PDB file of C-alpha atoms in Angstrom:
ATOM      1  CA  MET A   1      -5.745  23.970 -82.252  1.00 48.00           C
ATOM      2  CA  SER A   2      -7.679  26.623 -80.269  1.00 47.00           C
ATOM      3  CA  GLY A   3     -10.623  24.282 -79.910  1.00 49.00           C
ATOM      4  CA  GLY A   4      -8.404  21.644 -78.399  1.00 48.00           C
ATOM      5  CA  GLY A   5      -7.233  23.988 -75.663  1.00 49.00           C
ATOM      6  CA  PRO A   6     -10.587  24.593 -74.029  1.00 49.00           C
ATOM      7  CA  ALA A   7     -11.396  20.926 -74.274  1.00 47.00           C
ATOM      8  CA  GLY A   8      -8.201  20.066 -72.437  1.00 46.00           C
ATOM      9  CA  THR A   9      -8.835  22.737 -69.918  1.00 48.00           C
ATOM     10  CA  GLY A  10     -12.339  21.572 -69.370  1.00 47.00           C
ATOM     11  CA  GLY A  11     -11.213  18.021 -69.018  1.00 46.00           C
ATOM     12  CA  GLY A  12      -8.604  18.950 -66.416  1.00 46.00           C
ATOM     13  CA  ALA A  13     -11.075  20.943 -64.446  1.00 44.00           C
ATOM     14  CA  GLU A  14     -13.598  18.185 -64.473  1.00 47.00           C
ATOM     15  CA  ALA A  15     -11.046  15.602 -63.499  1.00 46.00           C
ATOM     16  CA  GLY A  16      -9.737  17.736 -60.637  1.00 46.00           C
ATOM     17  CA  THR A  17     -13.212  18.471 -59.439  1.00 48.00           C
ATOM     18  CA  GLY A  18     -14.193  14.858 -59.562  1.00 46.00           C
ATOM     19  CA  GLY A  19     -11.089  13.823 -57.589  1.00 47.00           C
ATOM     20  CA  GLY A  20     -11.698  16.443 -54.973  1.00 47.00           C
ATOM     21  CA  ALA A  21     -15.257  15.312 -54.593  1.00 46.00           C
ATOM     22  CA  GLY A  22     -14.032  11.781 -54.113  1.00 45.00           C
ATOM     23  CA  ARG A  23     -11.622  12.829 -51.405  1.00 50.00           C
ATOM     24  CA  GLU A  24     -14.304  14.804 -49.649  1.00 49.00           C
ATOM     25  CA  GLY A  25     -16.582  11.837 -49.676  1.00 48.00           C
ATOM     26  CA  GLY A  26     -13.867   9.608 -48.222  1.00 51.00           C
ATOM     27  CA  GLY A  27     -13.183  11.992 -45.309  1.00 56.00           C
ATOM     28  CA  GLY A  28     -16.802  12.169 -44.065  1.00 63.00           C
ATOM     29  CA  MET A  29     -18.049  11.673 -40.419  1.00 69.00           C
ATOM     30  CA  PRO A  30     -17.505   8.162 -38.967  1.00 71.00           C
ATOM     31  CA  VAL A  31     -20.479   5.957 -38.245  1.00 70.00           C
ATOM     32  CA  GLN A  32     -21.600   6.282 -34.569  1.00 74.00           C
ATOM     33  CA  PRO A  33     -22.191   3.052 -32.596  1.00 71.00           C
ATOM     34  CA  SER A  34     -25.745   2.425 -31.503  1.00 79.00           C
ATOM     35  CA  SER A  35     -26.832   3.157 -27.913  1.00 83.00           C
ATOM     36  CA  SER A  36     -27.713  -0.496 -27.364  1.00 84.00           C
ATOM     37  CA  ARG A  37     -24.139  -1.485 -28.195  1.00 85.00           C
ATOM     38  CA  LEU A  38     -22.776   1.032 -25.685  1.00 85.00           C
ATOM     39  CA  VAL A  39     -25.126  -0.224 -22.992  1.00 86.00           C
ATOM     40  CA  GLY A  40     -24.095  -3.806 -23.660  1.00 85.00           C
ATOM     41  CA  THR A  41     -20.394  -2.958 -23.450  1.00 87.00           C
ATOM     42  CA  LEU A  42     -20.844  -1.086 -20.171  1.00 88.00           C
ATOM     43  CA  GLY A  43     -22.899  -3.951 -18.774  1.00 88.00           C
ATOM     44  CA  LEU A  44     -20.192  -6.462 -19.658  1.00 89.00           C
ATOM     45  CA  LEU A  45     -17.514  -4.322 -18.023  1.00 91.00           C
ATOM     46  CA  SER A  46     -19.652  -4.024 -14.881  1.00 91.00           C
ATOM     47  CA  VAL A  47     -20.047  -7.792 -14.657  1.00 91.00           C
ATOM     48  CA  VAL A  48     -16.293  -8.341 -15.079  1.00 92.00           C
ATOM     49  CA  ALA A  49     -15.508  -5.726 -12.396  1.00 91.00           C
ATOM     50  CA  GLY A  50     -18.057  -7.258 -10.018  1.00 92.00           C
ATOM     51  CA  VAL A  51     -16.631 -10.747 -10.436  1.00 91.00           C
ATOM     52  CA  ALA A  52     -13.113  -9.408  -9.860  1.00 92.00           C
ATOM     53  CA  ILE A  53     -14.185  -7.706  -6.601  1.00 93.00           C
ATOM     54  CA  VAL A  54     -15.839 -10.901  -5.356  1.00 92.00           C
ATOM     55  CA  LEU A  55     -12.768 -12.986  -6.171  1.00 91.00           C
ATOM     56  CA  VAL A  56     -10.394 -10.533  -4.464  1.00 91.00           C
ATOM     57  CA  HIS A  57     -12.625 -10.434  -1.375  1.00 87.00           C
ATOM     58  CA  ALA A  58     -12.829 -14.226  -1.246  1.00 89.00           C
ATOM     59  CA  TRP A  59      -9.033 -14.402  -1.478  1.00 90.00           C
ATOM     60  CA  ALA A  60      -8.260 -11.634   1.042  1.00 87.00           C
ATOM     61  CA  GLN A  61     -10.908 -12.158   3.752  1.00 88.00           C
ATOM     62  CA  PRO A  62      -9.539 -15.434   5.177  1.00 87.00           C
ATOM     63  CA  ARG A  63      -6.064 -13.885   5.332  1.00 89.00           C
ATOM     64  CA  ILE A  64      -7.370 -10.772   7.082  1.00 87.00           C
ATOM     65  CA  GLU A  65      -9.225 -12.878   9.639  1.00 87.00           C
ATOM     66  CA  ALA A  66      -6.165 -15.077  10.220  1.00 89.00           C
ATOM     67  CA  HIS A  67      -4.042 -11.959  10.802  1.00 87.00           C
ATOM     68  CA  GLN A  68      -6.587 -10.586  13.279  1.00 84.00           C
ATOM     69  CA  ARG A  69      -6.629 -13.882  15.188  1.00 88.00           C
ATOM     70  CA  GLU A  70      -2.848 -13.854  15.399  1.00 94.00           C
ATOM     71  CA  GLU A  71      -2.830 -10.243  16.660  1.00 92.00           C
ATOM     72  CA  LEU A  72      -5.373 -11.163  19.320  1.00 93.00           C
ATOM     73  CA  ARG A  73      -3.393 -14.234  20.382  1.00 94.00           C
ATOM     74  CA  LEU A  74      -0.203 -12.233  20.827  1.00 96.00           C
ATOM     75  CA  ALA A  75      -2.027  -9.504  22.749  1.00 96.00           C
ATOM     76  CA  ILE A  76      -3.672 -12.019  25.101  1.00 97.00           C
ATOM     77  CA  GLU A  77      -0.327 -13.627  25.859  1.00 96.00           C
ATOM     78  CA  GLU A  78       1.280 -10.225  26.435  1.00 96.00           C
ATOM     79  CA  VAL A  79      -1.279  -8.933  28.952  1.00 97.00           C
ATOM     80  CA  LEU A  80      -1.406 -12.259  30.823  1.00 97.00           C
ATOM     81  CA  GLY A  81       2.363 -12.681  31.086  1.00 94.00           C
ATOM     82  CA  GLU A  82       2.720 -15.441  28.469  1.00 92.00           C
ATOM     83  CA  PRO A  83       0.490 -18.155  29.937  1.00 95.00           C
ATOM     84  CA  GLN A  84       1.003 -21.777  28.952  1.00 95.00           C
ATOM     85  CA  ARG A  85      -2.439 -21.808  27.343  1.00 95.00           C
ATOM     86  CA  TYR A  86      -5.657 -19.854  27.239  1.00 96.00           C
ATOM     87  CA  GLU A  87      -9.297 -20.635  26.590  1.00 96.00           C
ATOM     88  CA  THR A  88     -12.214 -18.522  25.456  1.00 96.00           C
ATOM     89  CA  ARG A  89     -14.954 -17.975  28.026  1.00 96.00           C
ATOM     90  CA  TRP A  90     -18.235 -16.103  27.666  1.00 96.00           C
ATOM     91  CA  ILE A  91     -20.103 -13.859  30.085  1.00 96.00           C
ATOM     92  CA  ARG A  92     -23.830 -13.980  29.490  1.00 94.00           C
ATOM     93  CA  ASP A  93     -26.727 -13.069  31.758  1.00 92.00           C
ATOM     94  CA  GLY A  94     -24.368 -12.536  34.681  1.00 92.00           C
ATOM     95  CA  ARG A  95     -22.751 -15.965  34.374  1.00 93.00           C
ATOM     96  CA  LEU A  96     -19.338 -17.178  33.205  1.00 95.00           C
ATOM     97  CA  LEU A  97     -19.740 -19.925  30.588  1.00 95.00           C
ATOM     98  CA  ASP A  98     -17.168 -22.308  29.153  1.00 94.00           C
ATOM     99  CA  SER A  99     -18.984 -22.110  25.812  1.00 93.00           C
ATOM    100  CA  LEU A 100     -22.162 -20.676  24.367  1.00 92.00           C
ATOM    101  CA  PRO A 101     -25.200 -22.910  23.891  1.00 89.00           C
ATOM    102  CA  ALA A 102     -25.746 -24.142  20.356  1.00 89.00           C
ATOM    103  CA  GLY A 103     -27.449 -21.480  18.260  1.00 87.00           C
ATOM    104  CA  ALA A 104     -26.902 -18.738  20.856  1.00 87.00           C
ATOM    105  CA  ASP A 105     -26.330 -15.181  19.641  1.00 88.00           C
ATOM    106  CA  SER A 106     -22.709 -14.314  20.425  1.00 87.00           C
ATOM    107  CA  SER A 107     -23.466 -10.577  20.174  1.00 87.00           C
ATOM    108  CA  ALA A 108     -25.458 -10.885  23.409  1.00 88.00           C
ATOM    109  CA  ALA A 109     -22.411 -12.243  25.275  1.00 93.00           C
ATOM    110  CA  SER A 110     -18.994 -10.831  26.179  1.00 94.00           C
ATOM    111  CA  PRO A 111     -15.871 -12.880  25.436  1.00 96.00           C
ATOM    112  CA  VAL A 112     -13.029 -13.118  27.945  1.00 97.00           C
ATOM    113  CA  TYR A 113      -9.910 -15.257  27.698  1.00 97.00           C
ATOM    114  CA  ALA A 114      -8.827 -17.390  30.664  1.00 97.00           C
ATOM    115  CA  GLY A 115      -5.071 -17.965  30.887  1.00 97.00           C
ATOM    116  CA  PHE A 116      -3.526 -20.968  32.660  1.00 96.00           C
ATOM    117  CA  ASP A 117      -0.013 -21.891  33.722  1.00 95.00           C
ATOM    118  CA  ALA A 118       1.691 -25.232  33.112  1.00 94.00           C
ATOM    119  CA  ASN A 119      -0.042 -26.737  36.177  1.00 94.00           C
ATOM    120  CA  GLY A 120      -3.507 -25.765  34.985  1.00 94.00           C
ATOM    121  CA  ARG A 121      -3.829 -22.935  37.505  1.00 94.00           C
ATOM    122  CA  LEU A 122      -5.767 -19.869  36.397  1.00 95.00           C
ATOM    123  CA  VAL A 123      -3.446 -16.873  36.172  1.00 95.00           C
ATOM    124  CA  GLY A 124      -6.069 -14.361  35.071  1.00 96.00           C
ATOM    125  CA  TYR A 125      -8.451 -13.214  32.355  1.00 98.00           C
ATOM    126  CA  ALA A 126      -7.763 -11.116  29.261  1.00 98.00           C
ATOM    127  CA  ILE A 127     -10.693  -8.734  28.793  1.00 98.00           C
ATOM    128  CA  PRO A 128     -11.310  -6.701  25.620  1.00 97.00           C
ATOM    129  CA  GLY A 129     -12.967  -3.281  25.660  1.00 97.00           C
ATOM    130  CA  GLN A 130     -13.444  -0.141  23.604  1.00 95.00           C
ATOM    131  CA  LYS A 131     -14.641   3.444  23.882  1.00 93.00           C
ATOM    132  CA  ALA A 132     -14.576   6.704  21.919  1.00 90.00           C
ATOM    133  CA  GLY A 133     -11.334   8.629  22.463  1.00 85.00           C
ATOM    134  CA  TYR A 134     -10.191  12.085  21.395  1.00 82.00           C
ATOM    135  CA  GLN A 135     -10.524  11.351  17.661  1.00 82.00           C
ATOM    136  CA  ASP A 136     -11.882   7.838  17.214  1.00 85.00           C
ATOM    137  CA  VAL A 137     -12.660   4.617  19.045  1.00 90.00           C
ATOM    138  CA  VAL A 138      -9.853   3.164  21.142  1.00 93.00           C
ATOM    139  CA  ARG A 139      -9.782  -0.640  21.342  1.00 94.00           C
ATOM    140  CA  LEU A 140      -7.684  -2.458  23.901  1.00 97.00           C
ATOM    141  CA  ILE A 141      -7.329  -5.629  25.918  1.00 98.00           C
ATOM    142  CA  PHE A 142      -6.085  -5.984  29.492  1.00 98.00           C
ATOM    143  CA  GLY A 143      -5.236  -8.796  31.869  1.00 98.00           C
ATOM    144  CA  TYR A 144      -6.985  -9.089  35.224  1.00 98.00           C
ATOM    145  CA  ASP A 145      -6.498 -11.249  38.315  1.00 96.00           C
ATOM    146  CA  PRO A 146      -9.917 -11.438  40.021  1.00 95.00           C
ATOM    147  CA  ASP A 147      -8.506 -12.938  43.227  1.00 94.00           C
ATOM    148  CA  ALA A 148      -6.018 -10.094  43.757  1.00 94.00           C
ATOM    149  CA  GLY A 149      -8.212  -7.418  42.155  1.00 95.00           C
ATOM    150  CA  LYS A 150      -5.239  -6.278  40.052  1.00 97.00           C
ATOM    151  CA  VAL A 151      -4.689  -5.466  36.408  1.00 98.00           C
ATOM    152  CA  LEU A 152      -1.884  -7.611  34.988  1.00 97.00           C
ATOM    153  CA  GLY A 153      -1.146  -5.608  31.845  1.00 97.00           C
ATOM    154  CA  MET A 154      -2.703  -3.488  29.103  1.00 98.00           C
ATOM    155  CA  LYS A 155      -2.367  -3.455  25.307  1.00 96.00           C
ATOM    156  CA  VAL A 156      -3.970  -0.971  22.898  1.00 95.00           C
ATOM    157  CA  LEU A 157      -5.168  -2.875  19.828  1.00 94.00           C
ATOM    158  CA  GLU A 158      -6.424   0.029  17.736  1.00 90.00           C
ATOM    159  CA  SER A 159      -6.112   3.790  18.031  1.00 87.00           C
ATOM    160  CA  LYS A 160      -6.302   6.805  15.707  1.00 83.00           C
ATOM    161  CA  GLU A 161      -5.454   9.401  18.313  1.00 74.00           C
ATOM    162  CA  THR A 162      -3.414  12.533  17.580  1.00 71.00           C
ATOM    163  CA  PRO A 163       0.090  11.723  16.264  1.00 77.00           C
ATOM    164  CA  GLY A 164       2.764  12.624  18.787  1.00 72.00           C
ATOM    165  CA  LEU A 165       0.240  13.136  21.590  1.00 75.00           C
ATOM    166  CA  GLY A 166      -2.713  10.782  22.074  1.00 81.00           C
ATOM    167  CA  ALA A 167      -0.994   8.172  19.922  1.00 84.00           C
ATOM    168  CA  LYS A 168       1.519   7.728  22.764  1.00 90.00           C
ATOM    169  CA  ILE A 169      -0.969   5.411  24.484  1.00 92.00           C
ATOM    170  CA  THR A 170       0.403   2.763  22.115  1.00 91.00           C
ATOM    171  CA  SER A 171       4.108   3.552  22.546  1.00 91.00           C
ATOM    172  CA  ASP A 172       4.801   5.299  25.877  1.00 93.00           C
ATOM    173  CA  SER A 173       6.333   2.452  27.879  1.00 94.00           C
ATOM    174  CA  ALA A 174       6.017   4.274  31.225  1.00 93.00           C
ATOM    175  CA  PHE A 175       2.290   4.697  30.679  1.00 95.00           C
ATOM    176  CA  ILE A 176       1.761   1.161  29.357  1.00 96.00           C
ATOM    177  CA  HIS A 177       3.718  -0.526  32.154  1.00 95.00           C
ATOM    178  CA  GLY A 178       2.005   1.665  34.696  1.00 96.00           C
ATOM    179  CA  PHE A 179      -0.910  -0.760  34.435  1.00 97.00           C
ATOM    180  CA  ASP A 180       1.192  -3.759  35.433  1.00 97.00           C
ATOM    181  CA  GLY A 181      -0.095  -4.711  38.871  1.00 96.00           C
ATOM    182  CA  VAL A 182      -2.241  -1.608  39.432  1.00 97.00           C
ATOM    183  CA  GLU A 183      -5.279  -2.209  41.643  1.00 97.00           C
ATOM    184  CA  ALA A 184      -8.815  -1.582  40.401  1.00 95.00           C
ATOM    185  CA  PRO A 185     -10.563   0.794  40.197  1.00 96.00           C
ATOM    186  CA  ILE A 186      -7.826   2.836  38.547  1.00 97.00           C
ATOM    187  CA  GLU A 187      -7.273   6.545  39.041  1.00 96.00           C
ATOM    188  CA  GLY A 188      -5.321   8.599  36.493  1.00 95.00           C
ATOM    189  CA  VAL A 189      -3.052  11.295  37.960  1.00 95.00           C
ATOM    190  CA  LYS A 190      -0.835  14.009  36.454  1.00 90.00           C
ATOM    191  CA  HIS A 191       1.720  13.779  39.251  1.00 85.00           C
ATOM    192  CA  PRO A 192       3.826  10.670  39.992  1.00 89.00           C
ATOM    193  CA  ALA A 193       1.554   7.840  41.144  1.00 85.00           C
ATOM    194  CA  ARG A 194       1.833   7.222  44.880  1.00 88.00           C
ATOM    195  CA  ASP A 195      -1.103   4.894  45.392  1.00 93.00           C
ATOM    196  CA  ALA A 196      -1.639   1.286  44.304  1.00 95.00           C
ATOM    197  CA  HIS A 197      -4.736   2.451  42.388  1.00 96.00           C
ATOM    198  CA  GLN A 198      -3.005   5.257  40.480  1.00 96.00           C
ATOM    199  CA  VAL A 199      -1.511   5.464  36.991  1.00 96.00           C
ATOM    200  CA  ASP A 200       0.493   8.403  35.619  1.00 95.00           C
ATOM    201  CA  MET A 201      -1.268   9.939  32.621  1.00 94.00           C
ATOM    202  CA  ILE A 202       0.659  11.081  29.537  1.00 92.00           C
ATOM    203  CA  THR A 203       1.445  14.791  29.488  1.00 89.00           C
ATOM    204  CA  GLY A 204      -0.388  16.413  26.576  1.00 87.00           C
ATOM    205  CA  ALA A 205      -2.625  13.379  26.099  1.00 88.00           C
ATOM    206  CA  THR A 206      -4.969  13.626  29.042  1.00 89.00           C
ATOM    207  CA  ILE A 207      -8.079  12.690  27.056  1.00 90.00           C
ATOM    208  CA  SER A 208      -6.540   9.593  25.487  1.00 92.00           C
ATOM    209  CA  SER A 209      -5.003   8.507  28.808  1.00 94.00           C
ATOM    210  CA  THR A 210      -8.343   8.957  30.547  1.00 95.00           C
ATOM    211  CA  THR A 211     -10.066   6.952  27.803  1.00 95.00           C
ATOM    212  CA  VAL A 212      -7.786   3.960  28.408  1.00 97.00           C
ATOM    213  CA  ILE A 213      -8.374   4.110  32.162  1.00 97.00           C
ATOM    214  CA  SER A 214     -12.120   4.535  31.666  1.00 97.00           C
ATOM    215  CA  ILE A 215     -12.339   1.497  29.378  1.00 98.00           C
ATOM    216  CA  ILE A 216     -10.683  -0.712  31.994  1.00 98.00           C
ATOM    217  CA  ASN A 217     -12.771   0.630  34.873  1.00 98.00           C
ATOM    218  CA  ASP A 218     -16.016   0.304  32.901  1.00 97.00           C
ATOM    219  CA  ARG A 219     -15.278  -3.268  31.825  1.00 97.00           C
ATOM    220  CA  LEU A 220     -14.334  -4.314  35.360  1.00 97.00           C
ATOM    221  CA  GLU A 221     -17.482  -2.752  36.719  1.00 97.00           C
ATOM    222  CA  ALA A 222     -19.471  -4.838  34.215  1.00 95.00           C
ATOM    223  CA  VAL A 223     -17.651  -8.194  34.353  1.00 96.00           C
ATOM    224  CA  GLY A 224     -15.447  -8.000  37.466  1.00 95.00           C
ATOM    225  CA  PRO A 225     -18.099  -9.301  39.884  1.00 95.00           C
ATOM    226  CA  VAL A 226     -18.804 -12.282  37.615  1.00 96.00           C
ATOM    227  CA  LEU A 227     -15.109 -13.166  37.383  1.00 96.00           C
ATOM    228  CA  SER A 228     -14.576 -12.700  41.124  1.00 92.00           C
ATOM    229  CA  LYS A 229     -17.522 -14.947  41.872  1.00 88.00           C
ATOM    230  CA  ALA A 230     -16.132 -17.644  39.590  1.00 83.00           C
ATOM    231  CA  GLY A 231     -12.843 -17.544  41.515  1.00 65.00           C
ATOM    232  CA  THR A 232      -9.873 -19.709  40.602  1.00 55.00           C
ATOM    233  CA  ARG A 233     -10.767 -22.443  38.134  1.00 50.00           C
ATOM    234  CA  THR A 234      -8.729 -25.366  36.844  1.00 43.00           C
ATOM    235  CA  ALA A 235      -8.111 -25.719  33.145  1.00 43.00           C
ATOM    236  CA  THR A 236     -10.391 -27.922  31.101  1.00 46.00           C
ATOM    237  CA  ALA A 237      -8.879 -30.858  29.286  1.00 37.00           C
ATOM    238  CA  ALA A 238      -7.370 -30.042  25.915  1.00 42.00           C
ATOM    239  CA  GLY A 239      -9.914 -30.517  23.170  1.00 42.00           C
ATOM    240  CA  SER A 240     -12.927 -29.963  25.420  1.00 40.00           C
ATOM    241  CA  PRO A 241     -15.732 -27.672  24.218  1.00 38.00           C
ATOM    242  CA  GLY A 242     -14.615 -24.046  24.151  1.00 39.00           C
ATOM    243  CA  ALA A 243     -10.928 -24.867  24.618  1.00 42.00           C
ATOM    244  CA  ASP A 244      -8.312 -23.296  22.401  1.00 48.00           C
ATOM    245  CA  ALA A 245      -5.115 -24.962  21.313  1.00 43.00           C
ATOM    246  CA  PRO A 246      -2.310 -24.920  23.915  1.00 45.00           C
ATOM    247  CA  ARG A 247      -0.126 -21.815  23.878  1.00 45.00           C
ATOM    248  CA  THR A 248       3.506 -21.893  24.900  1.00 40.00           C
ATOM    249  CA  ALA A 249       5.781 -19.089  25.989  1.00 37.00           C
ATOM    250  CA  ALA A 250       8.110 -19.878  23.108  1.00 35.00           C
ATOM    251  CA  ALA A 251       5.336 -19.084  20.644  1.00 38.00           C
ATOM    252  CA  ALA A 252       4.701 -15.687  22.142  1.00 37.00           C
ATOM    253  CA  GLY A 253       5.962 -12.593  20.431  1.00 38.00           C
ATOM    254  CA  PRO A 254       5.492  -8.851  20.593  1.00 38.00           C
ATOM    255  CA  GLY A 255       1.890  -7.709  20.708  1.00 37.00           C
ATOM    256  CA  PRO A 256       0.192  -6.165  17.670  1.00 39.00           C
ATOM    257  CA  ARG A 257       0.869  -2.549  16.913  1.00 39.00           C
ATOM    258  CA  ALA A 258      -2.011  -0.132  16.854  1.00 38.00           C
ATOM    259  CA  ALA A 259      -3.458   1.023  13.586  1.00 40.00           C
ATOM    260  CA  GLY A 260      -1.772   4.018  12.011  1.00 40.00           C
ATOM    261  CA  PRO A 261      -2.538   7.284  13.785  1.00 38.00           C
ATOM    262  CA  GLY A 262      -5.020   9.617  12.214  1.00 41.00           C
ATOM    263  CA  GLN A 263      -4.672  13.345  11.644  1.00 40.00           C
ATOM    264  CA  GLY A 264      -6.161  16.126  13.674  1.00 46.00           C
ATOM    265  CA  GLY A 265      -5.665  18.645  16.430  1.00 50.00           C
ATOM    266  CA  GLY A 266      -3.763  18.039  19.607  1.00 55.00           C
ATOM    267  CA  GLU A 267      -4.904  17.239  23.127  1.00 62.00           C
ATOM    268  CA  ARG A 268      -4.352  18.966  26.395  1.00 55.00           C
TER     269      ARG A 268
END
């Protein structure tokens, strides 16, 4: 009887020890994946991400460009007083061209947009321009009548000037309409404009106001003589080289709004 007890005890101890050892073995460290497998997985993910970026770009780019063309069309019609149609012209080497020669570098030429009324009479040119403002580059387009030497209208296309101050160049109607019919060269004044060459600047946004005026004056100094020399021109036949599709007043709408204002300090 006493001999049986130790045997049972020994057996229980051995069994328990063996089970514990089994459990310990089952809960060991997991097997680590090889470095080559990790590299392969990362490479595959990179390829998938790259393809996705290319596909998104291919889908979005045509839509972005179409939106930009529509913004430009509306702005041209706004600054020219909703012409019946307009055509793209190019200024290159001091000459006004209906179109660029085949293979010519467009970066070496300046585009302008000739607007015509229903009778084919030239009403003016829409001229784009840009310059650094208080915080970032200001882009705009303005209409110009070379025969009268007057600005027909102005539209800011892009601005990141100070919110509430410089950003008013895109929303202050008194400032914007101050360019309607003003004679070039333009002078910005802080008091009410009394001269045909003067425009009232925005209080608190002197730098941004001056930038707009400077862009117009600089562009007219560069291209004004070429446009004045060309004089009044009749419209080319629809479908001729360099001609855009006819534009009607009914198709016109409000011009594009400027890009969202950036952050930063105020102006004086």
